[in-house]
XYZ file of C-alpha atoms in Angstrom:
743
model
C 30.658 19.771 -1.170
C 30.733 16.200 0.071
C 32.255 13.792 -2.383
C 30.089 11.517 -4.503
C 30.855 7.964 -5.452
C 29.091 5.811 -7.902
C 26.614 3.378 -6.557
C 27.540 -0.281 -6.664
C 24.281 -1.979 -7.835
C 22.915 -4.716 -5.474
C 24.662 -3.480 -2.341
C 21.604 -3.046 -0.455
C 20.109 -0.784 -2.998
C 22.346 2.331 -2.438
C 20.722 5.478 -3.595
C 21.598 9.146 -4.158
C 19.801 11.812 -2.081
C 21.539 14.988 -3.083
C 21.537 18.249 -1.216
C 18.300 20.075 -1.294
C 16.399 16.695 -1.868
C 17.322 14.880 1.248
C 14.667 12.453 2.306
C 13.301 13.026 5.658
C 13.400 10.377 8.455
C 11.365 9.991 11.587
C 8.181 11.479 12.904
C 7.524 15.079 12.602
C 9.557 15.611 9.427
C 7.543 15.805 6.146
C 5.663 12.627 6.187
C 3.828 13.535 2.932
C 5.563 11.287 0.505
C 2.545 10.085 -1.174
C 0.622 9.789 -4.310
C 1.812 13.182 -5.453
C 5.463 12.955 -4.412
C 8.260 10.801 -3.532
C 10.892 13.131 -2.033
C 10.775 15.819 0.522
C 12.764 19.114 0.314
C 14.363 20.664 3.244
C 13.800 24.229 3.915
C 10.865 26.656 3.394
C 8.604 26.011 0.399
C 6.583 28.505 -1.428
C 3.334 29.230 0.358
C 0.043 29.547 -1.326
C -1.475 33.072 -0.443
C -4.241 33.156 -2.981
C -6.930 32.373 -0.399
C -9.556 34.931 -0.067
C -9.919 36.236 3.533
C -12.190 38.871 4.801
C -9.178 41.125 5.661
C -7.560 40.674 2.339
C -3.867 40.970 1.776
C -3.977 42.829 -1.582
C -7.466 43.000 -3.019
C -10.968 42.281 -1.530
C -11.892 40.547 -4.778
C -9.426 38.209 -4.233
C -28.112 -4.333 -4.548
C -27.914 -7.213 -1.975
C -24.960 -8.139 0.257
C -23.345 -10.601 -2.213
C -24.071 -8.804 -5.461
C -21.687 -6.097 -4.731
C -18.783 -8.471 -4.322
C -19.853 -10.597 -7.340
C -19.774 -7.604 -9.509
C -16.432 -6.519 -8.332
C -14.833 -10.027 -8.762
C -16.225 -10.332 -12.231
C -14.896 -7.001 -13.209
C -11.465 -7.902 -11.997
C -11.228 -11.350 -13.275
C -13.157 -11.565 -16.581
C -12.017 -9.914 -19.811
C -15.535 -8.845 -20.939
C -15.929 -5.957 -18.412
C -17.009 -2.617 -19.669
C -16.728 1.049 -18.675
C -20.120 0.778 -17.027
C -19.041 -1.902 -14.503
C -18.818 -0.871 -10.898
C -15.079 -1.676 -10.581
C -11.972 -1.471 -12.644
C -11.114 -3.880 -15.528
C -8.138 -6.286 -15.264
C -6.063 -5.570 -18.329
C -6.562 -1.768 -19.068
C -7.293 0.550 -16.195
C -8.113 4.219 -17.003
C -6.402 6.613 -14.734
C -8.722 9.574 -14.345
C -6.400 11.950 -12.670
C -3.913 11.733 -15.452
C -6.461 13.659 -17.647
C -6.966 16.055 -14.702
C -3.248 16.699 -14.465
C -2.989 17.388 -18.142
C -5.884 19.908 -17.927
C -4.075 21.556 -15.015
C -0.886 21.714 -16.973
C -2.658 23.158 -19.974
C -4.235 25.936 -17.758
C -0.807 26.877 -16.404
C 0.471 27.431 -20.016
C -2.220 29.908 -20.726
C -0.886 33.486 -20.624
C -3.720 34.647 -18.647
C -2.544 34.941 -15.047
C -5.242 36.059 -12.664
C -4.932 39.688 -11.463
C -3.471 40.533 -8.002
C -2.489 37.031 -7.215
C 0.750 35.845 -5.952
C 2.753 33.649 -8.374
C 2.904 30.038 -7.492
C 5.869 27.680 -8.195
C 4.851 24.618 -10.261
C 5.413 22.239 -7.279
C 2.899 24.160 -5.097
C 0.361 24.889 -7.731
C 0.044 21.568 -9.341
C 1.305 19.263 -6.607
C 4.637 17.585 -6.568
C 5.630 15.412 -9.553
C 3.999 12.082 -9.729
C 7.384 10.488 -10.813
C 10.041 9.627 -8.396
C 13.012 11.119 -10.298
C 11.843 14.645 -11.102
C 14.513 16.259 -8.951
C 17.045 13.385 -8.183
C 19.484 11.223 -9.801
C 19.665 7.558 -8.594
C 22.983 6.597 -10.038
C 25.051 8.104 -7.192
C 25.276 8.216 -3.480
C 26.199 10.849 -0.915
C 28.595 9.560 1.755
C 27.212 9.487 5.221
C 23.650 10.089 4.081
C 22.480 6.474 3.668
C 21.749 4.378 6.804
C 21.159 1.276 4.720
C 24.343 1.426 2.543
C 26.163 -1.983 2.216
C 29.763 -2.376 1.130
C 29.731 -6.050 0.329
C 30.742 -8.109 -2.838
C 28.131 -10.307 -4.379
C 28.551 -13.956 -3.957
C 28.342 -16.290 -6.897
C 25.478 -18.695 -7.099
C 22.504 -19.129 -4.741
C 23.740 -20.748 -1.562
C 27.120 -21.845 -0.412
C 27.752 -25.448 0.569
C 28.736 -24.588 4.103
C 25.233 -23.380 5.036
C 23.707 -26.745 5.886
C 22.697 -27.010 9.545
C 24.323 -29.705 11.555
C 20.947 -31.013 12.636
C 19.578 -30.937 9.146
C 19.482 -34.434 7.735
C 17.480 -35.729 4.837
C 14.475 -36.950 6.636
C 11.699 -38.843 4.963
C 9.313 -35.906 5.360
C 11.759 -33.679 3.507
C 11.654 -36.041 0.512
C 7.858 -36.541 0.631
C 7.082 -34.427 -2.446
C 3.680 -35.869 -2.823
C 2.384 -34.250 0.278
C 4.480 -31.275 0.937
C 2.998 -28.014 -0.174
C 6.407 -26.565 -1.043
C 7.274 -29.404 -3.366
C 3.712 -29.680 -4.789
C 3.755 -26.029 -5.766
C 7.320 -25.711 -7.145
C 7.937 -29.141 -8.759
C 6.358 -31.590 -11.200
C 2.684 -31.607 -9.872
C 1.939 -28.066 -11.125
C 4.518 -27.882 -13.901
C 2.500 -30.303 -15.958
C -0.431 -27.765 -16.039
C 1.542 -24.602 -16.185
C 1.237 -24.268 -20.070
C -2.521 -24.502 -19.772
C -2.587 -21.964 -16.898
C -0.429 -19.549 -18.873
C -3.047 -19.656 -21.700
C -5.922 -19.188 -19.230
C -4.179 -16.134 -17.800
C -3.681 -14.533 -21.228
C -7.386 -14.964 -21.763
C -8.290 -13.855 -18.240
C -10.300 -17.102 -17.591
C -10.983 -17.946 -13.993
C -13.299 -20.208 -12.220
C -14.704 -18.236 -9.289
C -16.187 -19.834 -6.045
C -17.670 -17.991 -3.155
C -18.478 -19.360 0.359
C -19.072 -18.199 3.878
C -16.338 -18.859 6.339
C -16.692 -18.086 10.099
C -19.539 -15.920 11.111
C -19.266 -12.541 9.428
C -16.772 -13.522 6.910
C -16.788 -14.441 3.195
C -14.369 -16.064 0.908
C -13.954 -15.606 -2.860
C -11.469 -17.921 -4.550
C -10.360 -18.078 -8.150
C -8.641 -20.845 -10.089
C -7.576 -21.399 -13.567
C -10.217 -23.588 -15.521
C -7.527 -26.078 -16.542
C -6.936 -27.119 -12.927
C -9.429 -29.371 -10.793
C -11.902 -27.344 -8.754
C -10.961 -29.198 -5.602
C -7.616 -27.350 -5.682
C -9.371 -24.068 -4.637
C -9.314 -23.065 -0.930
C -12.355 -24.086 0.895
C -11.885 -21.871 3.877
C -10.799 -24.664 6.316
C -11.081 -23.508 9.803
C -9.412 -26.523 11.659
C -5.808 -25.834 10.505
C -3.453 -27.788 12.838
C 0.237 -27.265 13.359
C 0.736 -30.453 11.432
C -1.038 -28.924 8.441
C 1.625 -26.100 8.456
C 4.260 -28.675 7.287
C 6.955 -26.733 8.954
C 10.632 -27.507 9.255
C 11.201 -29.344 12.640
C 13.135 -26.353 14.123
C 10.069 -24.095 13.690
C 7.441 -26.516 15.080
C 8.231 -25.972 18.774
C 8.179 -22.223 18.307
C 4.780 -22.045 16.586
C 3.233 -23.611 19.597
C 4.409 -20.864 21.712
C 3.917 -17.942 19.260
C 0.489 -19.037 18.044
C -1.221 -21.529 20.346
C -4.574 -21.047 18.665
C -4.796 -22.098 14.938
C -8.517 -22.306 14.423
C -11.166 -19.742 13.493
C -9.932 -16.952 11.134
C -6.287 -18.035 11.755
C -7.049 -21.357 10.280
C -8.816 -19.813 7.301
C -5.843 -17.587 6.550
C -3.176 -20.319 7.242
C -4.896 -22.742 4.857
C -4.360 -20.381 1.919
C -0.882 -19.022 3.061
C 0.779 -22.449 3.688
C -0.683 -23.888 0.435
C 0.997 -21.117 -1.496
C -2.091 -19.474 -2.742
C -2.326 -15.748 -3.413
C -4.215 -14.042 -0.578
C -5.875 -10.791 -0.221
C -7.242 -10.042 3.312
C -9.350 -6.918 3.543
C -9.608 -6.472 7.301
C -6.232 -6.070 8.775
C -6.697 -4.239 11.937
C -4.428 -3.672 14.935
C -6.181 -6.316 17.087
C -5.003 -9.079 14.864
C -1.830 -7.624 13.571
C 0.322 -9.816 15.852
C -1.268 -13.152 14.523
C -0.942 -11.979 10.935
C 2.670 -11.169 11.542
C 3.322 -14.624 13.078
C 1.672 -16.398 10.176
C 3.554 -14.590 7.413
C 6.925 -14.595 9.117
C 6.496 -18.285 9.900
C 5.721 -19.020 6.233
C 8.621 -16.973 4.973
C 11.044 -18.702 7.275
C 9.818 -22.082 6.428
C 10.048 -21.328 2.763
C 13.593 -19.981 3.119
C 14.811 -23.091 5.159
C 13.179 -25.515 2.767
C 14.572 -23.794 -0.380
C 18.059 -23.672 1.263
C 18.153 -27.267 2.428
C 16.673 -28.602 -0.771
C 19.551 -26.954 -2.727
C 22.261 -27.971 -0.132
C 21.097 -31.528 -0.115
C 20.954 -31.823 -3.859
C 24.422 -30.590 -3.876
C 25.361 -33.477 -1.718
C 23.553 -35.919 -4.044
C 25.338 -34.483 -7.089
C 28.672 -34.929 -5.422
C 28.033 -38.562 -4.692
C 26.487 -39.231 -8.134
C 28.381 -41.263 -10.742
C 29.836 -38.866 -13.311
C 28.634 -41.156 -16.031
C 24.980 -40.727 -14.920
C 22.922 -37.909 -16.355
C 21.585 -36.493 -13.031
C 19.679 -33.171 -13.029
C 18.381 -31.295 -10.060
C 16.547 -28.156 -10.838
C 15.926 -26.426 -7.505
C 17.011 -22.831 -7.913
C 16.281 -19.413 -9.425
C 18.386 -16.999 -11.002
C 19.420 -15.177 -7.835
C 19.261 -15.838 -4.106
C 16.523 -13.626 -2.738
C 13.322 -15.605 -2.430
C 11.065 -13.450 -0.108
C 10.195 -9.803 -0.458
C 8.333 -7.985 2.399
C 7.035 -4.465 1.616
C 6.308 -2.419 4.684
C 5.309 1.162 5.426
C 7.868 2.201 7.944
C 11.126 1.298 9.711
C 9.363 0.507 12.890
C 7.063 -1.884 11.009
C 10.201 -3.572 9.729
C 11.502 -3.836 13.232
C 8.365 -5.561 14.436
C 8.651 -8.165 11.530
C 12.375 -8.772 11.910
C 11.973 -9.236 15.679
C 9.258 -11.822 15.072
C 11.518 -13.614 12.472
C 14.410 -13.654 15.072
C 12.096 -14.952 17.698
C 10.872 -17.830 15.405
C 14.320 -18.753 14.112
C 16.360 -18.221 17.249
C 19.863 -17.793 15.533
C 22.964 -18.324 17.601
C 24.479 -15.182 16.243
C 23.121 -11.948 14.824
C 25.599 -9.921 12.788
C 25.177 -6.079 12.492
C 22.280 -6.302 14.992
C 23.294 -3.060 16.883
C 23.538 -1.114 13.608
C 19.973 -2.282 12.818
C 18.543 -1.280 16.183
C 20.314 2.103 15.977
C 19.087 2.813 12.498
C 15.588 1.402 12.687
C 14.196 1.233 16.090
C 12.928 4.170 18.191
C 10.808 4.191 21.409
C 10.222 7.894 21.799
C 6.395 8.231 21.198
C 5.068 11.637 22.100
C 1.561 11.234 20.857
C -1.242 13.047 22.558
C -3.968 10.984 24.251
C -6.434 11.721 21.500
C -4.579 9.899 18.711
C -6.417 6.740 17.610
C -5.061 3.282 17.835
C -4.374 2.838 14.040
C -2.446 6.132 14.065
C -0.204 4.831 17.053
C 0.383 1.470 15.404
C 1.530 3.002 12.076
C 3.486 6.036 13.242
C 4.808 4.803 16.628
C 8.558 4.689 16.845
C 10.675 5.308 13.763
C 8.165 6.160 10.984
C 10.806 6.916 8.299
C 9.261 5.511 4.971
C 12.523 5.252 2.934
C 14.421 2.049 3.719
C 15.592 -1.252 2.190
C 17.277 -4.083 4.104
C 18.687 -7.360 3.180
C 18.927 -10.369 5.660
C 20.912 -13.485 5.037
C 20.437 -16.821 6.814
C 23.585 -19.140 7.313
C 24.187 -22.161 9.346
C 24.211 -20.450 12.705
C 24.049 -16.799 11.836
C 21.744 -14.163 10.612
C 23.452 -11.184 8.966
C 21.723 -7.822 8.729
C 22.452 -5.430 5.904
C 23.587 -8.150 3.556
C 24.014 -7.278 -0.050
C 20.781 -7.844 -2.062
C 22.244 -10.662 -4.127
C 23.432 -12.368 -0.967
C 20.202 -12.083 0.987
C 17.358 -14.500 1.525
C 14.752 -11.802 2.515
C 14.473 -8.343 1.483
C 12.524 -5.769 3.561
C 11.766 -2.439 1.953
C 9.347 0.434 1.757
C 8.006 1.175 -1.715
C 10.118 4.293 -1.966
C 13.319 2.573 -0.699
C 12.959 -0.290 -3.188
C 11.905 1.922 -6.036
C 15.173 4.046 -5.517
C 17.155 0.946 -5.282
C 15.879 -0.281 -8.674
C 16.740 2.978 -10.300
C 15.684 5.025 -13.363
C 13.700 3.243 -16.132
C 15.748 2.430 -19.129
C 18.936 3.620 -17.372
C 22.105 1.664 -17.774
C 22.284 1.803 -13.974
C 18.855 0.309 -13.567
C 19.056 -3.055 -11.628
C 16.186 -5.279 -10.879
C 17.837 -8.604 -11.252
C 17.718 -9.179 -7.505
C 13.898 -9.313 -7.864
C 13.968 -11.917 -10.604
C 13.647 -15.056 -8.361
C 11.250 -13.765 -5.696
C 8.852 -16.528 -4.823
C 6.879 -14.887 -1.940
C 5.765 -11.296 -1.768
C 4.136 -10.045 1.547
C 2.654 -6.601 1.654
C 1.617 -5.609 5.094
C -0.517 -2.523 5.976
C -1.322 -1.956 2.377
C -3.743 0.752 3.293
C -0.848 2.777 4.664
C 1.048 2.404 1.387
C -1.986 3.898 -0.373
C -1.148 7.096 1.523
C 2.430 7.028 0.334
C 3.094 6.930 -3.535
C 1.085 3.889 -4.686
C 2.844 4.189 -8.091
C 5.966 2.794 -6.551
C 4.067 -0.313 -5.405
C 2.838 -0.817 -8.982
C 6.257 -0.220 -10.249
C 7.823 -2.841 -7.987
C 5.248 -5.448 -9.152
C 5.941 -4.644 -12.712
C 9.500 -5.468 -12.148
C 9.105 -8.748 -10.330
C 10.293 -12.040 -11.839
C 11.704 -10.486 -14.901
C 14.503 -12.223 -16.873
C 17.827 -10.923 -15.478
C 20.192 -8.761 -17.455
C 23.303 -10.461 -15.909
C 24.069 -13.962 -14.771
C 25.259 -13.111 -11.219
C 27.100 -16.368 -11.022
C 23.994 -18.485 -11.663
C 24.368 -22.232 -12.489
C 21.779 -22.557 -15.191
C 21.702 -26.313 -15.078
C 20.069 -26.034 -11.640
C 17.483 -23.292 -12.530
C 13.905 -24.457 -12.642
C 12.510 -24.799 -16.152
C 9.619 -22.247 -15.433
C 12.322 -19.558 -14.494
C 14.029 -20.201 -17.838
C 10.635 -19.973 -19.674
C 9.752 -16.654 -18.127
C 6.854 -18.105 -16.061
C 8.088 -17.421 -12.588
C 5.221 -14.950 -11.927
C 2.688 -17.741 -12.222
C 4.400 -19.641 -9.270
C 4.974 -16.524 -7.044
C 2.671 -16.232 -4.037
C 1.416 -12.793 -3.240
C -0.037 -11.821 0.140
C -1.742 -8.519 0.565
C -2.956 -7.535 4.080
C -5.091 -4.330 4.179
C -7.623 -2.721 6.387
C -10.052 -2.086 3.558
C -10.258 -2.772 -0.082
C -9.826 -0.212 -2.851
C -9.740 -0.104 -6.680
C -5.940 0.332 -6.453
C -5.706 -2.878 -4.404
C -8.139 -4.662 -6.701
C -5.975 -3.773 -9.659
C -3.114 -5.647 -8.094
C -5.243 -8.440 -7.306
C -6.491 -8.618 -10.907
C -3.252 -7.981 -12.679
C -0.398 -9.210 -10.619
C -1.776 -12.192 -8.697
C -1.692 -14.882 -11.236
C -0.674 -17.914 -9.045
C -1.379 -21.315 -10.492
C -2.330 -22.518 -7.014
C -5.276 -19.979 -7.064
C -6.081 -16.888 -5.291
C -8.310 -16.044 -2.353
C -10.011 -12.907 -1.235
C -11.242 -12.837 2.424
C -13.403 -9.813 3.528
C -16.284 -9.063 5.759
C -19.592 -10.603 4.723
C -21.298 -7.160 5.049
C -20.756 -3.627 6.588
C -23.242 -2.060 8.940
C -21.888 1.285 8.036
C -19.755 4.014 9.855
C -22.902 6.248 10.097
C -24.373 3.698 12.734
C -21.332 3.921 14.968
C -21.639 7.578 15.640
C -23.472 8.933 18.649
C -24.389 12.087 16.961
C -27.976 12.812 15.791
C -27.417 15.209 12.909
C -28.633 15.320 9.287
C -26.275 13.418 6.959
C -26.899 13.889 3.238
C -25.483 11.852 0.421
C -25.720 13.341 -3.067
C -25.143 11.286 -6.090
C -23.807 12.596 -9.380
C -23.469 10.823 -12.823
C -20.105 9.893 -14.292
C -20.465 7.811 -17.482
C -16.939 6.503 -17.225
C -14.276 6.280 -14.515
C -12.006 8.621 -16.543
C -14.664 11.214 -16.493
C -15.316 10.970 -12.675
C -12.867 13.808 -11.661
C -14.414 16.391 -14.171
C -18.074 15.315 -13.174
C -17.430 15.719 -9.527
C -15.778 19.013 -10.052
C -18.721 20.219 -12.108
C -21.195 19.089 -9.415
C -19.215 20.976 -6.813
C -18.971 24.133 -8.601
C -22.617 24.160 -9.684
C -24.502 22.651 -6.794
C -22.347 23.401 -3.683
C -20.537 26.589 -4.353
C -23.704 28.673 -4.703
C -24.731 27.382 -1.342
C -21.399 28.490 0.082
C -21.978 32.001 -1.309
C -25.402 32.283 0.375
C -23.926 31.117 3.637
C -21.037 33.626 3.368
C -23.405 36.487 3.158
C -25.548 35.165 5.953
C -22.629 34.610 8.275
C -20.381 37.501 7.409
C -19.457 38.289 10.896
C -18.788 34.908 12.613
C -18.080 32.844 9.599
C -19.976 29.906 8.351
C -17.407 27.140 9.627
C -17.500 24.955 6.563
C -14.919 22.229 6.351
C -14.391 20.790 2.845
C -12.645 17.420 3.043
C -10.953 16.434 -0.068
C -9.169 12.991 -0.121
C -7.106 13.511 -3.409
C -4.452 16.159 -3.507
C -5.139 16.775 -7.224
C -8.777 17.495 -6.517
C -7.565 19.788 -3.647
C -5.371 21.836 -5.988
C -8.171 22.112 -8.530
C -10.789 23.353 -5.945
C -8.285 25.697 -4.257
C -7.427 27.389 -7.568
C -11.106 27.798 -8.374
C -11.960 29.317 -5.019
C -8.952 31.719 -5.405
C -9.535 32.640 -8.950
C -13.082 32.470 -9.928
C -15.133 35.718 -9.891
C -18.122 33.582 -8.574
C -16.304 33.022 -5.368
C -15.336 36.517 -4.326
C -17.501 36.486 -1.252
C -15.904 33.264 -0.007
C -13.041 33.507 2.374
C -11.081 30.288 2.716
C -7.900 28.623 4.035
C -6.370 25.351 3.199
C -4.423 22.615 4.876
C -2.717 19.929 2.832
C 0.090 17.360 3.506
C 2.495 20.019 2.126
C 1.331 22.931 4.275
C 3.929 24.120 6.633
C 3.438 24.038 10.436
C 3.339 27.620 10.606
C 0.673 28.002 7.900
C -1.318 25.185 9.298
C -1.481 27.163 12.605
C -2.591 30.211 10.786
C -5.163 28.535 8.767
C -6.771 26.725 11.824
C -6.685 30.021 13.889
C -8.379 32.002 11.039
C -10.977 29.278 10.535
C -11.758 29.062 14.229
C -12.034 32.795 14.600
C -14.204 33.212 11.560
C -11.729 35.087 9.298
C -11.938 32.017 7.023
C -15.492 30.909 6.295
C -14.237 27.765 4.500
C -11.318 25.425 5.227
C -10.042 22.916 2.599
C -8.610 19.909 4.170
C -6.920 16.907 2.414
C -7.152 13.215 3.154
C -3.434 12.713 3.504
C -3.061 15.631 5.791
C -5.524 14.064 8.176
C -3.775 10.592 7.678
C -0.502 11.986 8.652
C -1.548 14.413 11.336
C -4.986 13.818 12.630
C -5.534 17.451 13.433
C -8.279 18.231 15.899
C -9.924 21.204 14.157
C -12.097 23.619 15.980
C -14.849 25.839 14.677
C -16.409 23.246 12.295
C -20.136 23.812 11.984
C -20.807 22.097 8.537
C -18.940 19.273 6.816
C -18.785 18.856 3.070
C -17.068 15.754 1.664
C -15.884 16.475 -1.791
C -15.345 12.681 -2.053
C -15.745 9.865 0.388
C -12.558 8.717 2.266
C -11.251 5.179 1.791
C -10.901 4.749 5.374
C -14.150 4.748 7.065
C -12.631 5.828 10.392
C -11.929 9.217 8.736
C -15.594 9.776 8.257
C -16.223 9.188 11.984
C -13.318 11.345 13.171
C -14.209 14.213 10.776
C -17.999 14.177 11.157
C -18.480 13.066 14.719
C -15.280 14.223 16.158
C -15.236 17.762 14.884
C -18.971 18.556 15.119
C -19.082 17.037 18.616
C -16.478 19.348 19.703
C -18.277 22.245 18.253
C -21.506 21.120 19.929
C -19.816 20.764 23.373
C -18.180 24.234 23.165
C -21.653 25.792 22.319
C -20.496 27.294 18.952
C -23.416 25.530 17.158
C -26.831 24.016 17.716
C -27.485 20.439 16.751
C -30.173 21.531 14.387
C -27.727 23.844 12.533
C -25.037 21.116 12.079
C -25.001 19.151 8.859
C -22.949 16.845 6.620
C -23.086 16.668 2.899
C -21.207 13.871 1.067
C -20.771 13.635 -2.751
C -20.420 10.249 -4.487
C -20.915 8.479 -7.813
C -21.240 4.780 -8.756
C -17.373 4.518 -8.931
C -17.278 5.076 -5.155
C -19.148 1.898 -4.321
C -16.330 0.456 -2.097
C -16.028 3.573 -0.096
C -19.820 4.077 0.113
C -20.402 0.549 1.418
C -18.063 0.919 4.298
C -19.769 4.232 5.326
C -23.522 3.560 4.792
C -23.659 -0.173 4.909
C -23.861 -2.950 2.384
C -27.780 -2.816 2.167
C -27.890 0.861 1.774
C -25.163 1.150 -0.568
C -26.754 -1.037 -3.236
C -30.043 0.900 -3.158
C -28.171 4.309 -3.377
C -26.081 3.333 -6.338
C -28.824 1.926 -8.331
C -31.814 4.174 -7.184
C -33.624 5.639 -10.173
C -36.172 7.768 -8.288
C -33.728 10.345 -6.897
C -30.005 11.192 -6.239
C -30.200 12.588 -2.694
C -30.292 10.429 0.437
C -30.687 11.699 3.978
C -29.889 10.084 7.128
C -30.411 11.209 10.769
């Protein structure tokens, strides 16, 4: 057995991944670390064989466009929201699937195992543990198993005196605190109103303004009532390079990297460089490069200004008369100031390369190690993979990493110890494991205590990983440190000492679409005194209009009185309204199979439906297979083959399986969406892609193909993207009926 050694906290976030729980890296190896799990086990897992097949194994019985956004914003930002609101409240969010998980566990404890069914292990039956540490200990590290391990002592203090650039002199523009956004945000201008803002935050009081910016875009901004309204972002679209207020060394590069700073770029830059929180809800691959340039430029500018301010104040203090009471508060508790949360190692490579292109360091220490452990170029995707899939999973798609980068006078150092780093790059899983076990003596989150900018890119991809890790990270940002780490407290800003750093932290979320989970972060963790801005499409035409397929699409609404009751109400509707129709189809198509694909976005719902179809006496005539993110390659091939041949009349298919694999399923004749997908592209790929293939193969007539989607009022964000903004308002509020047909 390989020797173990204790982890030295802060050294790049070393972790333990013991034998049997090794975390996979790279494309093609267990991508499914998501909402239901955090680790992947090597070797064969128990396979679910309770599906009923026709050749049984053991036994044959086996409102308007703005009203939607207004409602959402008020739910998030105001404290008087109720359970009947469309979206989630700010302070207390019910997690409906916790109730569902408890009910599943209670069912497992009943001593009434179904007859003639294979026994399932707990992981396969109920999904993998929703907590990170169910099977691993984070206090240790297995040698040779951690590509990001750092063996480096922590330096005392924030920045060493020898890091001042030779060409960095104290220019008038550096001392112009009245006009520089960096100084306006972090010094006296906002500190005077900080106490009032903290009180406003405790009472969830915001002033909200809405405006249209650029054709097709809308901006919603929020500011604490104690601050002047003119501080709110106005959606300025003529943002010049001068408005960026960059360090001189960065100004020449931005002209090359981003020659056009108007339009949407100007709107985004206006919020980013004024240190306002930003939620951008249309991050697509076509504008990914511009977004990356803006965020990296802002991060570098912040690092350089922070470093130079500290070093130049050091020089002032050294020249000051010892009898004078001179005080310069310009630091935090620890050195790291920027945190970038990214989905994969290759995404990290793109960001780091952009930072190096902008900063142009003379030397890059450990660059080869970085390239060897992070960058890959072997993409063997088939031609049918969509662009968003190629962008996310191209190259090294390992989603367990953490990396510190340190800037010195002429050098950039990769794999620096966290406490010596200026920027930390990490995936949610990698950073969660670096922090450690809650309430453990080895837990360490002090390196996050002085983070001043958080950038989360491709947030929609992180939703398909374990979103609880993202929430856990935000919960541990800007907390008071447990140790001093060589900090000079006479230089620490007062709002750090008072525990108010989170009100000065800037958070930037870039996502392809908005979800309740993202809104929860917007409402609970984006508390910036400079205000926060949400930019999204003014309206959606709907994914149903982008399909060239003329088939009947039915949307059925069910009632769920509360968000916590939504999973049970959805399951009840499925078992009472949809399962009987599946039974009828099974008898009518007993030879060729009915070819019904049941798409289930949530793994917890998938487990519940799968167990019901396998164990209920009312589904004895339904033969079905299943494909989830945890299904082995062999079992996926078997399920696809049986479904195409007709042995399986029904195929259960999870949202995360489609996200990670994008299977092209054959034999689909009817589609049932147990719940709508967050990603509207999934609706097009599943409905249009699968049914078009069946039509072209002649296995079904257009008149026989159909789509049935199930939704409730809690699915308003998903529904809007699929049917369009105008139709969504009517479908959610319609009193005359609960079924809506589109052709």
